[in-house]
Coordinates of C-alpha atoms and ligand atoms in Angstrom, one line a residue:
M1 CA -37.1 133.7 45.5
A2 CA -33.6 133.8 44.0
G3 CA -32.7 130.8 41.9
R4 CA -30.2 128.3 43.1
L5 CA -27.6 129.4 40.5
E6 CA -28.5 133.1 40.5
G7 CA -25.6 135.2 39.0
R8 CA -23.5 132.2 37.9
V9 CA -22.2 131.3 34.5
A10 CA -22.2 127.7 33.3
V11 CA -20.3 126.3 30.3
I12 CA -22.1 123.2 29.0
T13 CA -20.5 121.0 26.4
G14 CA -22.8 118.8 24.4
G15 CA -25.4 121.4 25.1
A16 CA -27.1 121.1 21.8
S17 CA -28.9 117.8 22.7
G18 CA -30.2 115.4 25.3
I19 CA -28.6 115.7 28.7
G20 CA -26.6 118.8 27.9
R21 CA -29.7 120.6 26.6
A22 CA -31.9 119.6 29.6
T23 CA -29.1 120.8 31.9
A24 CA -28.9 124.2 30.2
A25 CA -32.7 124.7 30.5
R26 CA -32.6 123.6 34.2
F27 CA -29.7 125.9 35.0
A28 CA -31.3 128.8 33.2
A29 CA -34.5 128.3 35.2
E30 CA -32.3 128.6 38.4
G31 CA -30.8 131.9 37.2
A32 CA -27.6 130.9 35.5
R33 CA -26.4 132.3 32.2
V34 CA -25.1 129.5 30.0
V35 CA -22.5 129.0 27.3
I36 CA -23.4 126.1 25.0
A37 CA -20.5 124.4 23.3
D38 CA -21.2 121.8 20.6
L39 CA -20.4 120.6 17.1
S40 CA -24.0 121.4 16.0
E41 CA -25.0 125.0 15.6
A42 CA -28.5 124.1 14.2
R43 CA -29.5 122.0 17.2
A44 CA -27.8 124.4 19.6
Q45 CA -30.2 127.1 18.4
E46 CA -33.1 125.1 20.0
T47 CA -31.2 125.0 23.3
L48 CA -30.6 128.8 23.1
S49 CA -34.4 129.3 22.6
E50 CA -35.2 127.2 25.7
V51 CA -32.7 129.1 27.8
R52 CA -34.1 132.4 26.6
A53 CA -37.6 131.2 27.2
A54 CA -36.5 130.5 30.8
G55 CA -35.6 134.2 31.1
S56 CA -31.8 133.8 30.9
E57 CA -28.9 134.7 28.6
A58 CA -27.1 132.2 26.4
L59 CA -24.2 132.1 24.0
F60 CA -23.2 129.4 21.5
V61 CA -19.6 128.6 20.8
K62 CA -19.0 126.1 18.1
T63 CA -16.6 123.6 19.6
D64 CA -15.1 120.3 18.8
T65 CA -14.1 119.2 22.3
S66 CA -11.6 116.7 21.0
V67 CA -9.4 119.6 19.8
L68 CA -7.3 121.3 22.5
A69 CA -7.3 124.7 20.8
E70 CA -11.1 124.8 20.5
N71 CA -11.5 124.3 24.2
E72 CA -9.1 127.2 24.9
A73 CA -11.1 129.3 22.5
L74 CA -14.3 128.3 24.3
A75 CA -13.0 129.2 27.7
D76 CA -11.8 132.6 26.4
A77 CA -15.2 133.3 24.7
A78 CA -17.1 132.5 27.9
I79 CA -14.9 134.8 29.9
A80 CA -15.1 137.6 27.3
A81 CA -18.9 137.4 27.2
F82 CA -19.7 137.0 30.8
G83 CA -16.5 137.8 32.8
T84 CA -16.5 134.5 34.7
V85 CA -17.1 130.8 34.5
D86 CA -18.5 129.3 37.7
I87 CA -19.7 125.9 36.5
L88 CA -18.6 123.5 33.8
V89 CA -20.7 120.5 32.7
A90 CA -18.7 118.3 30.3
A91 CA -21.5 116.4 28.6
A92 CA -20.2 116.1 25.0
G93 CA -19.8 112.5 24.2
V94 CA -20.4 109.7 21.7
S95 CA -21.7 106.2 22.3
N96 CA -19.5 104.7 19.6
A97 CA -17.1 105.8 16.8
R98 CA -19.8 106.1 14.2
Y99 CA -22.2 108.2 16.3
I100 CA -22.2 112.0 16.7
S101 CA -25.7 112.7 17.9
G102 CA -29.1 111.3 17.0
E103 CA -28.0 108.8 14.3
V104 CA -29.3 105.3 14.6
V105 CA -26.2 103.2 14.4
E106 CA -26.9 99.5 14.0
G107 CA -24.5 97.2 15.6
P108 CA -23.0 94.3 13.6
A109 CA -25.2 91.2 13.1
D110 CA -22.3 89.2 14.6
R111 CA -21.9 90.8 18.1
T112 CA -18.3 89.5 18.4
A113 CA -17.4 91.9 15.6
G114 CA -17.3 94.6 18.2
F115 CA -15.0 92.7 20.6
I116 CA -11.6 94.2 21.1
I117 CA -9.8 91.5 19.1
N118 CA -12.0 92.2 16.1
K119 CA -12.8 96.0 16.1
P120 CA -10.7 98.5 14.2
V121 CA -8.4 100.3 16.6
E122 CA -9.4 103.6 14.9
Y123 CA -12.8 103.2 16.6
W124 CA -11.1 103.0 20.0
E125 CA -9.0 106.1 19.2
K126 CA -12.1 108.1 18.1
V127 CA -14.2 107.3 21.2
L128 CA -11.3 107.9 23.6
A129 CA -10.5 111.2 21.8
V130 CA -14.0 112.6 22.4
N131 CA -15.1 111.0 25.6
L132 CA -11.9 111.0 27.7
T133 CA -9.2 113.3 26.2
G134 CA -11.9 115.8 25.2
V135 CA -13.2 116.0 28.7
M136 CA -9.7 116.5 30.0
Y137 CA -9.1 119.3 27.5
T138 CA -12.3 121.1 28.6
D139 CA -11.7 120.6 32.3
R140 CA -8.2 121.8 31.9
A141 CA -9.1 124.9 29.9
I142 CA -11.9 126.0 32.3
A143 CA -10.0 125.0 35.5
R144 CA -7.0 127.1 34.4
R145 CA -9.2 130.2 34.1
M146 CA -10.9 129.5 37.4
V147 CA -7.5 129.3 39.1
D148 CA -6.2 132.4 37.4
L149 CA -9.3 134.4 38.3
G150 CA -9.7 133.0 41.8
I151 CA -13.1 131.5 41.0
K152 CA -14.3 128.8 43.4
G153 CA -16.1 126.8 40.8
S154 CA -17.8 123.5 40.3
I155 CA -16.8 121.1 37.5
I156 CA -19.2 118.2 36.6
N157 CA -18.1 115.5 34.2
I158 CA -20.7 113.2 32.6
S159 CA -19.4 109.6 32.9
S160 CA -21.8 106.7 32.7
A161 CA -23.0 103.6 34.6
A162 CA -20.9 101.9 31.9
S163 CA -17.8 103.0 33.9
K164 CA -18.4 100.2 36.3
V165 CA -19.8 97.3 34.2
P166 CA -18.0 95.6 31.3
L167 CA -20.3 95.8 28.2
P168 CA -19.1 93.3 25.6
G169 CA -18.5 95.2 22.3
A170 CA -18.3 98.6 24.0
A171 CA -14.8 98.5 25.6
D172 CA -14.0 101.9 24.0
Y173 CA -17.1 103.5 25.7
C174 CA -16.7 101.7 29.0
V175 CA -13.0 102.5 29.3
S176 CA -13.5 106.2 28.3
K177 CA -16.2 106.6 31.0
A178 CA -14.1 104.8 33.6
G179 CA -11.3 107.1 32.7
V180 CA -13.6 110.1 33.2
W181 CA -14.4 108.9 36.7
M182 CA -10.7 108.6 37.6
L183 CA -9.9 112.0 35.9
T184 CA -12.6 113.5 38.1
K185 CA -11.0 112.1 41.3
V186 CA -7.5 113.2 40.4
L187 CA -8.6 116.7 39.4
A188 CA -10.7 117.0 42.6
V189 CA -7.6 116.4 44.7
E190 CA -5.4 118.7 42.5
L191 CA -7.9 121.6 42.5
A192 CA -9.3 121.3 46.1
G193 CA -6.7 123.9 47.3
H194 CA -8.2 126.4 44.9
G195 CA -11.7 125.9 46.2
I196 CA -12.7 124.2 43.0
R197 CA -14.9 121.1 43.3
V198 CA -14.9 118.3 40.7
N199 CA -17.6 115.6 40.6
A200 CA -19.0 113.2 38.0
I201 CA -22.4 111.8 37.1
G202 CA -22.8 108.2 35.9
P203 CA -26.3 108.0 34.3
G204 CA -28.0 104.7 33.5
Y205 CA -30.2 104.4 30.4
I206 CA -31.5 107.9 29.7
D207 CA -34.1 108.7 27.0
T208 CA -32.1 110.9 24.6
P209 CA -31.1 110.8 21.0
M210 CA -28.1 108.6 22.0
T211 CA -30.3 105.8 23.1
A212 CA -33.2 106.4 20.6
G213 CA -32.0 103.6 18.3
A214 CA -32.2 101.0 21.0
S215 CA -35.2 102.3 23.0
G216 CA -37.2 102.8 19.8
D217 CA -37.2 99.0 19.4
E218 CA -39.8 97.7 21.8
A219 CA -38.0 94.4 22.7
R220 CA -34.8 96.2 23.4
R221 CA -36.5 98.9 25.4
R222 CA -38.2 96.3 27.5
Q223 CA -34.8 94.6 28.0
M224 CA -33.2 97.9 29.1
V225 CA -36.0 98.7 31.5
S226 CA -35.9 95.2 33.0
T227 CA -32.4 96.1 34.3
M228 CA -33.8 99.0 36.2
P229 CA -35.5 98.3 39.5
L230 CA -37.4 101.6 39.3
G231 CA -39.0 100.2 36.1
R232 CA -38.4 103.1 33.6
M233 CA -35.7 104.7 31.5
G234 CA -34.3 107.9 32.9
E235 CA -35.2 111.3 31.5
A236 CA -32.6 113.9 30.6
E237 CA -34.1 116.0 33.4
D238 CA -33.1 113.3 36.0
V239 CA -29.5 113.9 35.1
A240 CA -30.0 117.7 34.9
N241 CA -31.3 117.7 38.4
T242 CA -28.3 115.8 39.6
A243 CA -26.0 118.3 37.8
L244 CA -28.0 121.1 39.5
F245 CA -27.2 119.6 42.9
L246 CA -23.5 119.3 42.1
A247 CA -23.4 122.8 40.6
S248 CA -25.1 124.4 43.6
D249 CA -23.9 125.2 47.1
E250 CA -26.0 122.4 48.4
S251 CA -23.2 120.0 47.4
S252 CA -20.5 122.2 48.9
F253 CA -18.9 119.2 50.8
F254 CA -18.8 116.9 47.7
T255 CA -15.7 116.6 45.6
G256 CA -14.2 113.6 43.7
E257 CA -17.5 111.9 44.0
I258 CA -19.7 110.2 41.3
L259 CA -23.5 110.0 41.6
F260 CA -25.4 107.4 39.6
P261 CA -28.9 108.4 38.5
D262 CA -29.6 105.0 37.1
G263 CA -32.9 103.8 38.5
G264 CA -31.1 101.3 40.7
M265 CA -29.5 99.6 37.7
F266 CA -26.5 97.9 39.2
T267 CA -27.7 97.8 42.8
G268 CA -27.6 94.0 43.1
Ligands
NAD1 N1 -28.2 108.7 27.1 C1 -27.7 107.9 28.0 O1 -28.3 106.8 28.3 C2 -26.4 108.1 28.6 C3 -26.0 107.3 29.7 C4 -24.8 107.5 30.3 C5 -24.0 108.6 29.9 N2 -24.4 109.4 28.9 C6 -23.5 110.4 28.5 O2 -24.2 111.7 28.5 C7 -23.6 112.6 27.6 C8 -24.6 113.2 26.8 O3 -25.3 112.2 26.0 P1 -26.8 112.3 25.5 O4 -27.4 111.1 25.8 O5 -27.3 113.6 25.8 O6 -26.5 112.2 23.9 P2 -26.8 113.2 22.7 O7 -26.3 112.5 21.4 O8 -28.2 113.6 22.7 O9 -25.9 114.5 23.0 C9 -24.5 114.5 22.9 C10 -24.1 115.9 22.4 O10 -22.6 115.9 22.3 C11 -22.3 116.5 21.1 N3 -20.9 116.1 20.7 C12 -20.5 114.9 20.3 N4 -19.2 114.9 20.0 C13 -18.8 116.2 20.2 C14 -17.5 116.8 20.1 N5 -16.4 116.2 19.6 N6 -17.4 118.2 20.4 C15 -18.5 118.8 20.9 N7 -19.7 118.3 21.0 C16 -19.9 117.0 20.7 C17 -23.3 116.1 20.1 O11 -23.3 117.0 19.0 C18 -24.6 116.2 20.9 O12 -25.2 117.5 20.9 C19 -22.5 111.8 26.8 O13 -21.3 112.0 27.4 C20 -23.0 110.3 27.1 O14 -21.9 109.4 26.9 C21 -25.6 109.2 28.2

């Protein structure tokens, strides 16, 4: 039986780790060829191995998504290699200004140090540059090629459940993810006439290197799980499966929508 993404090409930013890596493997298993864009070449190699083990082709393009020109180069490299880009998953992101991927970043002992009135504005600028402006740059670069080549593609932006709840000390992250949600809606309306769909995913707590610092601490893990009616943290595969639905034709009447794989986190 043909895979659900047979013959398609997907660009996945943040594909060297966590949610991006799981999405690359899931898409490859469904027949997609994938282009991995990330800062880390070493960790991306592991994703490339997983994609090849699933029987598909993969390319790595070293990319800092917060730099406009690097997103343009990424889009050009994907088209040069595979002739098309049908799917974009914009998963590159940071949890805070001192995180890139996998580092355990301890918060300040005094939690008010992270409040807006106390936190250095450079931290805000860094998080917004990667999580919001970077996503806009990648969306823009890929969408322009889709329009030029007449590709009826699917763009999927990774937002967060933090887009709808105020987390004290994480205004930069919450605002960046709320911005991604609105960016998704505006782009969906702007691109609908070209047959391009744009949706977002707002994961709850997912077991990846980004949450390893918190979830590795038993008390904090229990506290996180207690917010989730389904009683467990999410797996990267839970988000990859959501992305697969949004990438595939099964979601052909969805655009401008956000789906929350969050174990029921903010249900009531
Ligand atoms: N893990 C969670 O609980 C959770 C929840 C909600 C949303 N998210 C979002 O999911 C996405 C993926 O996170 P994850 O949990 O897989 O974390 P992760 O740290 O495992 O992966 C993030 C990847 O993004 C890459 N990256 C960071 N900055 C980049 C840049 N400027 N250019 C290119 N690549 C860059 C990192 O190198 C890393 O490979 C992020 O946008 C994150 O905010 C995660």
